[in-house]
């Protein structure tokens, strides 16, 4: 998704016009390392990471981004010690209960993206509640990838597709795509990963086929709107060829 956006007061340090990545996806990594550096428990890092997410929603909106997808918990993160998993669930619920009204007020629509099976009932309730409360939000859409895995999303899509009665004999991309978790959301233009790791860790396997990647060494709790602007500026120097010339 491409468009030009005029300079706003809040983006005074950005060029007069720039291409806005309509959809930015972020692998919010480094909460644990951030906490460790401070001699704190990993859960402090997850809490701090939540506050960063709140700020980045505003920063993305001010840049003109329409969709922000964040990787909050992967299907592999269940492998962590039970105590950390429990803390993450607790922090996740606290976060969305605390900012539910705020997201609604700034017209940020929140949507869940992931495998519902396996998520504790109270966590799922929190997600469904914020989805409902923010349903009419039209300033920015925040997709929360939770109990999300790219391979699992593809397998879930295949399962849904196989259950169709009038399936065409030949499956093409357009037909398949409609069974993904959020089929109406355009593919990400830019995928950001904090904390320096050069891997996708099972994020948006199908959707990111032609996304631009941008990795920062900054640990997620330290990530700021300025870093997001830098990512967008660098994105403006990329040449997306999609296999062409
Ligand atoms: C990302 O931070 C948050 C989740 C995966 C839930 P990490 O918890 O992975 O932090 P590091 O990578 O150990 O620093
Ligand atoms: C990816 O981070 C998942 C999230 C940010 C939610 P991880 O910390 O789980 O990824 P690996 O283990 O370093 O690949
Ligand atoms: Mg990590």
PDB file of C-alpha atoms and ligand atoms in Angstrom:
ATOM      1  CA  UNK A   1       0.000   0.000   0.000  1.00  0.00           C
ATOM      2  CA  UNK A   2       1.611   3.224  -1.148  1.00  0.00           C
ATOM      3  CA  UNK A   3       0.667   6.810  -0.552  1.00  0.00           C
ATOM      4  CA  UNK A   4       2.171  10.175   0.126  1.00  0.00           C
ATOM      5  CA  UNK A   5       1.578  11.930   3.367  1.00  0.00           C
ATOM      6  CA  UNK A   6       1.942  15.623   4.081  1.00  0.00           C
ATOM      7  CA  UNK A   7       4.179  16.911   6.815  1.00  0.00           C
ATOM      8  CA  UNK A   8       2.445  17.314  10.142  1.00  0.00           C
ATOM      9  CA  UNK A   9       3.711  19.189  13.168  1.00  0.00           C
ATOM     10  CA  UNK A  10       4.429  15.907  14.912  1.00  0.00           C
ATOM     11  CA  UNK A  11       6.543  14.728  12.001  1.00  0.00           C
ATOM     12  CA  UNK A  12       8.480  17.956  11.529  1.00  0.00           C
ATOM     13  CA  UNK A  13      11.714  15.968  11.219  1.00  0.00           C
ATOM     14  CA  UNK A  14      10.352  13.915   8.333  1.00  0.00           C
ATOM     15  CA  UNK A  15      10.685  15.016   4.685  1.00  0.00           C
ATOM     16  CA  UNK A  16       7.868  17.040   3.095  1.00  0.00           C
ATOM     17  CA  UNK A  17       6.574  13.906   1.442  1.00  0.00           C
ATOM     18  CA  UNK A  18       7.444  10.291   1.937  1.00  0.00           C
ATOM     19  CA  UNK A  19       5.997   6.915   1.107  1.00  0.00           C
ATOM     20  CA  UNK A  20       4.086   5.513   4.026  1.00  0.00           C
ATOM     21  CA  UNK A  21       4.270   1.785   4.529  1.00  0.00           C
ATOM     22  CA  UNK A  22       0.533   1.210   4.866  1.00  0.00           C
ATOM     23  CA  UNK A  23       1.144  -1.896   6.935  1.00  0.00           C
ATOM     24  CA  UNK A  24       4.018  -2.250   9.384  1.00  0.00           C
ATOM     25  CA  UNK A  25       4.549  -5.492  11.285  1.00  0.00           C
ATOM     26  CA  UNK A  26       6.825  -5.650  14.325  1.00  0.00           C
ATOM     27  CA  UNK A  27       8.562  -8.538  16.065  1.00  0.00           C
ATOM     28  CA  UNK A  28       8.740  -6.986  19.525  1.00  0.00           C
ATOM     29  CA  UNK A  29      11.837  -8.778  20.807  1.00  0.00           C
ATOM     30  CA  UNK A  30      14.277  -8.129  23.652  1.00  0.00           C
ATOM     31  CA  UNK A  31      12.090  -7.637  26.723  1.00  0.00           C
ATOM     32  CA  UNK A  32      14.014 -10.265  28.678  1.00  0.00           C
ATOM     33  CA  UNK A  33      17.446  -8.871  27.801  1.00  0.00           C
ATOM     34  CA  UNK A  34      16.291  -5.367  28.681  1.00  0.00           C
ATOM     35  CA  UNK A  35      15.210  -6.531  32.143  1.00  0.00           C
ATOM     36  CA  UNK A  36      18.367  -8.586  32.679  1.00  0.00           C
ATOM     37  CA  UNK A  37      20.555  -5.567  31.920  1.00  0.00           C
ATOM     38  CA  UNK A  38      18.799  -3.786  34.767  1.00  0.00           C
ATOM     39  CA  UNK A  39      18.942  -6.686  37.184  1.00  0.00           C
ATOM     40  CA  UNK A  40      15.163  -7.031  37.009  1.00  0.00           C
ATOM     41  CA  UNK A  41      13.008 -10.083  36.429  1.00  0.00           C
ATOM     42  CA  UNK A  42      11.912 -10.811  32.854  1.00  0.00           C
ATOM     43  CA  UNK A  43       8.330  -9.831  33.643  1.00  0.00           C
ATOM     44  CA  UNK A  44       9.426  -6.194  34.169  1.00  0.00           C
ATOM     45  CA  UNK A  45      10.696  -6.310  30.627  1.00  0.00           C
ATOM     46  CA  UNK A  46       7.337  -7.547  29.356  1.00  0.00           C
ATOM     47  CA  UNK A  47       5.531  -4.768  31.235  1.00  0.00           C
ATOM     48  CA  UNK A  48       7.906  -2.156  29.845  1.00  0.00           C
ATOM     49  CA  UNK A  49       7.408  -3.675  26.396  1.00  0.00           C
ATOM     50  CA  UNK A  50       3.681  -3.070  26.696  1.00  0.00           C
ATOM     51  CA  UNK A  51       4.226   0.618  27.413  1.00  0.00           C
ATOM     52  CA  UNK A  52       6.452   0.806  24.348  1.00  0.00           C
ATOM     53  CA  UNK A  53       3.709  -0.728  22.244  1.00  0.00           C
ATOM     54  CA  UNK A  54       1.263   1.956  23.412  1.00  0.00           C
ATOM     55  CA  UNK A  55       3.686   4.702  22.317  1.00  0.00           C
ATOM     56  CA  UNK A  56       4.403   3.036  18.990  1.00  0.00           C
ATOM     57  CA  UNK A  57       0.678   2.883  18.191  1.00  0.00           C
ATOM     58  CA  UNK A  58       0.600   6.694  18.435  1.00  0.00           C
ATOM     59  CA  UNK A  59       3.825   7.087  16.469  1.00  0.00           C
ATOM     60  CA  UNK A  60       2.571   4.809  13.694  1.00  0.00           C
ATOM     61  CA  UNK A  61      -0.749   6.609  13.514  1.00  0.00           C
ATOM     62  CA  UNK A  62       1.002   9.998  13.282  1.00  0.00           C
ATOM     63  CA  UNK A  63       3.120   8.712  10.396  1.00  0.00           C
ATOM     64  CA  UNK A  64      -0.016   7.705   8.503  1.00  0.00           C
ATOM     65  CA  UNK A  65       0.331   3.948   8.955  1.00  0.00           C
ATOM     66  CA  UNK A  66      -3.012   2.172   8.588  1.00  0.00           C
ATOM     67  CA  UNK A  67      -2.200  -1.303   9.899  1.00  0.00           C
ATOM     68  CA  UNK A  68       0.218  -2.217  12.666  1.00  0.00           C
ATOM     69  CA  UNK A  69       0.674  -5.921  13.371  1.00  0.00           C
ATOM     70  CA  UNK A  70       2.648  -6.891  16.454  1.00  0.00           C
ATOM     71  CA  UNK A  71       4.057 -10.259  17.454  1.00  0.00           C
ATOM     72  CA  UNK A  72       3.138 -10.562  21.109  1.00  0.00           C
ATOM     73  CA  UNK A  73       3.284 -14.318  21.781  1.00  0.00           C
ATOM     74  CA  UNK A  74       4.300 -17.105  19.441  1.00  0.00           C
ATOM     75  CA  UNK A  75       3.073 -20.696  19.312  1.00  0.00           C
ATOM     76  CA  UNK A  76       6.623 -21.599  20.409  1.00  0.00           C
ATOM     77  CA  UNK A  77       6.634 -19.275  23.428  1.00  0.00           C
ATOM     78  CA  UNK A  78       4.697 -21.908  25.435  1.00  0.00           C
ATOM     79  CA  UNK A  79       8.070 -23.661  25.781  1.00  0.00           C
ATOM     80  CA  UNK A  80       9.136 -21.008  28.294  1.00  0.00           C
ATOM     81  CA  UNK A  81       8.945 -21.700  32.048  1.00  0.00           C
ATOM     82  CA  UNK A  82       5.318 -21.829  33.204  1.00  0.00           C
ATOM     83  CA  UNK A  83       5.924 -18.908  35.547  1.00  0.00           C
ATOM     84  CA  UNK A  84       6.981 -16.618  32.700  1.00  0.00           C
ATOM     85  CA  UNK A  85       4.081 -17.758  30.514  1.00  0.00           C
ATOM     86  CA  UNK A  86       1.634 -16.997  33.347  1.00  0.00           C
ATOM     87  CA  UNK A  87       3.167 -13.549  33.834  1.00  0.00           C
ATOM     88  CA  UNK A  88       2.907 -12.773  30.120  1.00  0.00           C
ATOM     89  CA  UNK A  89      -0.808 -13.727  30.161  1.00  0.00           C
ATOM     90  CA  UNK A  90      -1.375 -11.521  33.206  1.00  0.00           C
ATOM     91  CA  UNK A  91       0.495  -8.561  31.715  1.00  0.00           C
ATOM     92  CA  UNK A  92      -1.331  -8.998  28.407  1.00  0.00           C
ATOM     93  CA  UNK A  93      -4.740  -8.853  30.124  1.00  0.00           C
ATOM     94  CA  UNK A  94      -3.703  -5.884  32.301  1.00  0.00           C
ATOM     95  CA  UNK A  95      -2.508  -4.031  29.231  1.00  0.00           C
ATOM     96  CA  UNK A  96      -5.694  -4.403  27.213  1.00  0.00           C
ATOM     97  CA  UNK A  97      -7.959  -3.749  30.188  1.00  0.00           C
ATOM     98  CA  UNK A  98      -6.005  -0.609  31.051  1.00  0.00           C
ATOM     99  CA  UNK A  99      -5.870   0.829  27.534  1.00  0.00           C
ATOM    100  CA  UNK A 100      -9.205  -0.369  26.216  1.00  0.00           C
ATOM    101  CA  UNK A 101     -10.897   3.025  26.629  1.00  0.00           C
ATOM    102  CA  UNK A 102      -7.865   4.888  25.360  1.00  0.00           C
ATOM    103  CA  UNK A 103      -7.643   2.799  22.184  1.00  0.00           C
ATOM    104  CA  UNK A 104     -11.343   3.280  21.671  1.00  0.00           C
ATOM    105  CA  UNK A 105     -10.985   7.061  22.107  1.00  0.00           C
ATOM    106  CA  UNK A 106      -8.146   7.408  19.613  1.00  0.00           C
ATOM    107  CA  UNK A 107     -10.134   5.203  17.187  1.00  0.00           C
ATOM    108  CA  UNK A 108      -7.579   2.413  17.142  1.00  0.00           C
ATOM    109  CA  UNK A 109      -9.245  -0.833  16.167  1.00  0.00           C
ATOM    110  CA  UNK A 110      -7.688  -3.851  17.863  1.00  0.00           C
ATOM    111  CA  UNK A 111      -7.894  -7.332  16.328  1.00  0.00           C
ATOM    112  CA  UNK A 112      -6.647 -10.727  17.415  1.00  0.00           C
ATOM    113  CA  UNK A 113      -4.583 -12.833  15.069  1.00  0.00           C
ATOM    114  CA  UNK A 114      -3.664 -16.362  16.068  1.00  0.00           C
ATOM    115  CA  UNK A 115      -4.835 -19.797  17.115  1.00  0.00           C
ATOM    116  CA  UNK A 116      -7.596 -19.487  19.681  1.00  0.00           C
ATOM    117  CA  UNK A 117      -7.211 -23.064  20.872  1.00  0.00           C
ATOM    118  CA  UNK A 118      -4.868 -23.205  23.844  1.00  0.00           C
ATOM    119  CA  UNK A 119      -5.336 -19.622  24.991  1.00  0.00           C
ATOM    120  CA  UNK A 120      -6.746 -19.413  28.558  1.00  0.00           C
ATOM    121  CA  UNK A 121     -10.424 -18.412  28.605  1.00  0.00           C
ATOM    122  CA  UNK A 122      -9.896 -15.186  30.563  1.00  0.00           C
ATOM    123  CA  UNK A 123      -7.207 -14.033  28.130  1.00  0.00           C
ATOM    124  CA  UNK A 124      -9.479 -14.775  25.172  1.00  0.00           C
ATOM    125  CA  UNK A 125     -12.306 -12.864  26.861  1.00  0.00           C
ATOM    126  CA  UNK A 126     -10.069  -9.825  27.250  1.00  0.00           C
ATOM    127  CA  UNK A 127      -9.193  -9.974  23.562  1.00  0.00           C
ATOM    128  CA  UNK A 128     -12.804 -10.345  22.417  1.00  0.00           C
ATOM    129  CA  UNK A 129     -13.840  -7.476  24.673  1.00  0.00           C
ATOM    130  CA  UNK A 130     -11.316  -5.000  23.285  1.00  0.00           C
ATOM    131  CA  UNK A 131     -12.140  -6.136  19.747  1.00  0.00           C
ATOM    132  CA  UNK A 132     -15.759  -5.263  20.398  1.00  0.00           C
ATOM    133  CA  UNK A 133     -15.094  -1.967  22.176  1.00  0.00           C
ATOM    134  CA  UNK A 134     -12.769  -0.728  19.417  1.00  0.00           C
ATOM    135  CA  UNK A 135     -14.708  -2.217  16.494  1.00  0.00           C
ATOM    136  CA  UNK A 136     -15.539   1.103  14.830  1.00  0.00           C
ATOM    137  CA  UNK A 137     -11.992   2.513  15.143  1.00  0.00           C
ATOM    138  CA  UNK A 138     -10.804   3.849  11.793  1.00  0.00           C
ATOM    139  CA  UNK A 139      -7.585   5.766  12.534  1.00  0.00           C
ATOM    140  CA  UNK A 140      -5.277   2.767  12.744  1.00  0.00           C
ATOM    141  CA  UNK A 141      -5.736  -0.983  13.110  1.00  0.00           C
ATOM    142  CA  UNK A 142      -3.624  -2.886  15.613  1.00  0.00           C
ATOM    143  CA  UNK A 143      -3.446  -6.610  14.867  1.00  0.00           C
ATOM    144  CA  UNK A 144      -2.175  -8.534  17.846  1.00  0.00           C
ATOM    145  CA  UNK A 145      -0.469 -11.783  16.889  1.00  0.00           C
ATOM    146  CA  UNK A 146      -0.968 -13.906  19.983  1.00  0.00           C
ATOM    147  CA  UNK A 147      -0.508 -17.668  20.128  1.00  0.00           C
ATOM    148  CA  UNK A 148       0.492 -16.983  16.549  1.00  0.00           C
ATOM    149  CA  UNK A 149       2.713 -19.071  14.305  1.00  0.00           C
ATOM    150  CA  UNK A 150       3.138 -18.556  10.575  1.00  0.00           C
ATOM    151  CA  UNK A 151       3.229 -22.284   9.848  1.00  0.00           C
ATOM    152  CA  UNK A 152       0.217 -22.863  12.096  1.00  0.00           C
ATOM    153  CA  UNK A 153      -1.673 -20.102  10.281  1.00  0.00           C
ATOM    154  CA  UNK A 154      -1.016 -21.833   6.958  1.00  0.00           C
ATOM    155  CA  UNK A 155      -2.069 -25.215   8.394  1.00  0.00           C
ATOM    156  CA  UNK A 156      -5.225 -23.694   9.913  1.00  0.00           C
ATOM    157  CA  UNK A 157      -6.007 -22.134   6.534  1.00  0.00           C
ATOM    158  CA  UNK A 158      -5.511 -25.482   4.777  1.00  0.00           C
ATOM    159  CA  UNK A 159      -7.842 -27.156   7.288  1.00  0.00           C
ATOM    160  CA  UNK A 160     -10.542 -24.495   6.734  1.00  0.00           C
ATOM    161  CA  UNK A 161     -10.073 -24.735   2.996  1.00  0.00           C
ATOM    162  CA  UNK A 162     -10.380 -28.527   2.963  1.00  0.00           C
ATOM    163  CA  UNK A 163     -13.733 -28.218   4.754  1.00  0.00           C
ATOM    164  CA  UNK A 164     -15.188 -26.207   1.843  1.00  0.00           C
ATOM    165  CA  UNK A 165     -17.734 -28.066  -0.194  1.00  0.00           C
ATOM    166  CA  UNK A 166     -17.279 -26.296  -3.494  1.00  0.00           C
ATOM    167  CA  UNK A 167     -13.511 -26.150  -3.579  1.00  0.00           C
ATOM    168  CA  UNK A 168     -11.987 -25.480  -7.008  1.00  0.00           C
ATOM    169  CA  UNK A 169      -9.800 -28.330  -8.316  1.00  0.00           C
ATOM    170  CA  UNK A 170      -6.808 -26.029  -8.641  1.00  0.00           C
ATOM    171  CA  UNK A 171      -5.964 -23.846  -5.657  1.00  0.00           C
ATOM    172  CA  UNK A 172      -4.497 -20.463  -6.504  1.00  0.00           C
ATOM    173  CA  UNK A 173      -3.136 -17.779  -4.150  1.00  0.00           C
ATOM    174  CA  UNK A 174      -6.309 -15.705  -4.226  1.00  0.00           C
ATOM    175  CA  UNK A 175      -8.478 -18.643  -3.240  1.00  0.00           C
ATOM    176  CA  UNK A 176      -6.097 -19.817  -0.504  1.00  0.00           C
ATOM    177  CA  UNK A 177      -5.521 -16.389   1.049  1.00  0.00           C
ATOM    178  CA  UNK A 178      -9.142 -16.003   2.105  1.00  0.00           C
ATOM    179  CA  UNK A 179      -8.641 -18.686   4.771  1.00  0.00           C
ATOM    180  CA  UNK A 180      -5.794 -16.915   6.577  1.00  0.00           C
ATOM    181  CA  UNK A 181      -6.554 -15.353   9.986  1.00  0.00           C
ATOM    182  CA  UNK A 182      -7.176 -11.765   8.738  1.00  0.00           C
ATOM    183  CA  UNK A 183      -7.766 -12.077   4.996  1.00  0.00           C
ATOM    184  CA  UNK A 184      -8.936  -8.475   4.589  1.00  0.00           C
ATOM    185  CA  UNK A 185      -5.646  -7.036   5.892  1.00  0.00           C
ATOM    186  CA  UNK A 186      -3.118  -6.152   3.160  1.00  0.00           C
ATOM    187  CA  UNK A 187       0.312  -7.791   3.312  1.00  0.00           C
ATOM    188  CA  UNK A 188       2.925  -5.971   5.418  1.00  0.00           C
ATOM    189  CA  UNK A 189       5.099  -3.518   3.505  1.00  0.00           C
ATOM    190  CA  UNK A 190       7.706  -3.385   6.243  1.00  0.00           C
ATOM    191  CA  UNK A 191       8.628  -5.913   8.934  1.00  0.00           C
ATOM    192  CA  UNK A 192      10.661  -4.566  11.848  1.00  0.00           C
ATOM    193  CA  UNK A 193      12.506  -6.662  14.406  1.00  0.00           C
ATOM    194  CA  UNK A 194      14.034  -5.187  17.537  1.00  0.00           C
ATOM    195  CA  UNK A 195      17.011  -6.634  19.455  1.00  0.00           C
ATOM    196  CA  UNK A 196      19.149  -7.565  16.504  1.00  0.00           C
ATOM    197  CA  UNK A 197      18.065 -11.099  15.695  1.00  0.00           C
ATOM    198  CA  UNK A 198      18.056 -11.743  11.930  1.00  0.00           C
ATOM    199  CA  UNK A 199      15.218 -14.230  11.762  1.00  0.00           C
ATOM    200  CA  UNK A 200      11.453 -14.265  11.440  1.00  0.00           C
ATOM    201  CA  UNK A 201      10.779 -16.769  14.262  1.00  0.00           C
ATOM    202  CA  UNK A 202       7.666 -18.049  12.468  1.00  0.00           C
ATOM    203  CA  UNK A 203       6.057 -14.627  11.954  1.00  0.00           C
ATOM    204  CA  UNK A 204       3.762 -13.943   8.953  1.00  0.00           C
ATOM    205  CA  UNK A 205       5.296 -16.642   6.744  1.00  0.00           C
ATOM    206  CA  UNK A 206       2.782 -16.271   3.954  1.00  0.00           C
ATOM    207  CA  UNK A 207       2.158 -12.530   4.201  1.00  0.00           C
ATOM    208  CA  UNK A 208       5.771 -11.314   4.360  1.00  0.00           C
ATOM    209  CA  UNK A 209       6.925 -12.956   1.119  1.00  0.00           C
ATOM    210  CA  UNK A 210       7.681  -9.530  -0.409  1.00  0.00           C
ATOM    211  CA  UNK A 211       7.938  -7.358   2.709  1.00  0.00           C
ATOM    212  CA  UNK A 212      10.973  -5.195   3.338  1.00  0.00           C
ATOM    213  CA  UNK A 213      12.876  -6.158   6.507  1.00  0.00           C
ATOM    214  CA  UNK A 214      14.433  -3.742   8.965  1.00  0.00           C
ATOM    215  CA  UNK A 215      16.312  -4.942  12.051  1.00  0.00           C
ATOM    216  CA  UNK A 216      17.403  -2.739  14.927  1.00  0.00           C
ATOM    217  CA  UNK A 217      19.720  -3.612  17.822  1.00  0.00           C
ATOM    218  CA  UNK A 218      17.540  -1.600  20.176  1.00  0.00           C
ATOM    219  CA  UNK A 219      15.778  -3.747  22.773  1.00  0.00           C
ATOM    220  CA  UNK A 220      12.007  -3.461  22.431  1.00  0.00           C
ATOM    221  CA  UNK A 221      11.332  -1.562  25.696  1.00  0.00           C
ATOM    222  CA  UNK A 222      13.811   1.116  24.511  1.00  0.00           C
ATOM    223  CA  UNK A 223      12.297   1.391  21.023  1.00  0.00           C
ATOM    224  CA  UNK A 224      10.851   4.859  20.302  1.00  0.00           C
ATOM    225  CA  UNK A 225       8.819   6.719  17.721  1.00  0.00           C
ATOM    226  CA  UNK A 226      12.131   8.110  16.411  1.00  0.00           C
ATOM    227  CA  UNK A 227      13.303   4.574  15.670  1.00  0.00           C
ATOM    228  CA  UNK A 228      10.060   3.927  13.831  1.00  0.00           C
ATOM    229  CA  UNK A 229      10.642   7.081  11.769  1.00  0.00           C
ATOM    230  CA  UNK A 230      14.151   5.877  10.930  1.00  0.00           C
ATOM    231  CA  UNK A 231      12.708   2.572   9.730  1.00  0.00           C
ATOM    232  CA  UNK A 232      10.217   4.437   7.522  1.00  0.00           C
ATOM    233  CA  UNK A 233      12.966   6.699   6.132  1.00  0.00           C
ATOM    234  CA  UNK A 234      15.113   3.660   5.288  1.00  0.00           C
ATOM    235  CA  UNK A 235      12.069   2.006   3.733  1.00  0.00           C
ATOM    236  CA  UNK A 236      11.840   5.006   1.417  1.00  0.00           C
ATOM    237  CA  UNK A 237      15.248   4.080  -0.035  1.00  0.00           C
ATOM    238  CA  UNK A 238      14.277   0.508  -0.807  1.00  0.00           C
ATOM    239  CA  UNK A 239      13.444  -0.615  -4.324  1.00  0.00           C
ATOM    240  CA  UNK A 240      10.697  -3.157  -4.252  1.00  0.00           C
ATOM    241  CA  UNK A 241      10.988  -5.207  -7.395  1.00  0.00           C
ATOM    242  CA  UNK A 242       8.669  -8.147  -6.669  1.00  0.00           C
ATOM    243  CA  UNK A 243      10.820 -10.293  -8.904  1.00  0.00           C
ATOM    244  CA  UNK A 244      10.681  -7.841 -11.804  1.00  0.00           C
ATOM    245  CA  UNK A 245      13.337  -5.423 -13.013  1.00  0.00           C
TER     246      UNK A 245
HETATM  247  C1  LIG B   1       9.819 -10.669  23.378  1.00  0.00           C
HETATM  248  O1  LIG B   1      10.855 -10.526  24.290  1.00  0.00           O
HETATM  249  C2  LIG B   1       8.506 -10.969  24.049  1.00  0.00           C
HETATM  250  C3  LIG B   1       8.012 -12.348  23.870  1.00  0.00           C
HETATM  251  C4  LIG B   1       8.580 -13.257  23.138  1.00  0.00           C
HETATM  252  C5  LIG B   1       6.809 -12.709  24.606  1.00  0.00           C
HETATM  253  P1  LIG B   1      11.665 -11.793  24.817  1.00  0.00           P
HETATM  254  O2  LIG B   1      10.994 -12.298  26.047  1.00  0.00           O
HETATM  255  O3  LIG B   1      11.851 -12.773  23.751  1.00  0.00           O
HETATM  256  O4  LIG B   1      13.040 -11.127  25.211  1.00  0.00           O
HETATM  257  P2  LIG B   1      14.502 -11.717  24.965  1.00  0.00           P
HETATM  258  O5  LIG B   1      14.597 -12.072  23.518  1.00  0.00           O
HETATM  259  O6  LIG B   1      14.616 -12.907  25.840  1.00  0.00           O
HETATM  260  O7  LIG B   1      15.412 -10.612  25.349  1.00  0.00           O
HETATM  261  C1  LIG B   2       9.617 -13.927  18.659  1.00  0.00           C
HETATM  262  O1  LIG B   2      10.556 -13.744  19.649  1.00  0.00           O
HETATM  263  C2  LIG B   2       8.241 -13.946  19.258  1.00  0.00           C
HETATM  264  C3  LIG B   2       7.760 -12.673  19.775  1.00  0.00           C
HETATM  265  C4  LIG B   2       8.371 -11.537  19.722  1.00  0.00           C
HETATM  266  C5  LIG B   2       6.450 -12.730  20.382  1.00  0.00           C
HETATM  267  P1  LIG B   2      11.306 -14.965  20.353  1.00  0.00           P
HETATM  268  O2  LIG B   2      12.180 -14.374  21.393  1.00  0.00           O
HETATM  269  O3  LIG B   2      10.318 -15.973  20.820  1.00  0.00           O
HETATM  270  O4  LIG B   2      12.143 -15.595  19.156  1.00  0.00           O
HETATM  271  P2  LIG B   2      13.452 -16.491  19.180  1.00  0.00           P
HETATM  272  O5  LIG B   2      13.235 -17.576  20.188  1.00  0.00           O
HETATM  273  O6  LIG B   2      14.591 -15.599  19.569  1.00  0.00           O
HETATM  274  O7  LIG B   2      13.592 -16.979  17.771  1.00  0.00           O
HETATM  275 MG1  LIG B   3      13.278 -13.081  22.338  1.00  0.00          MG
END
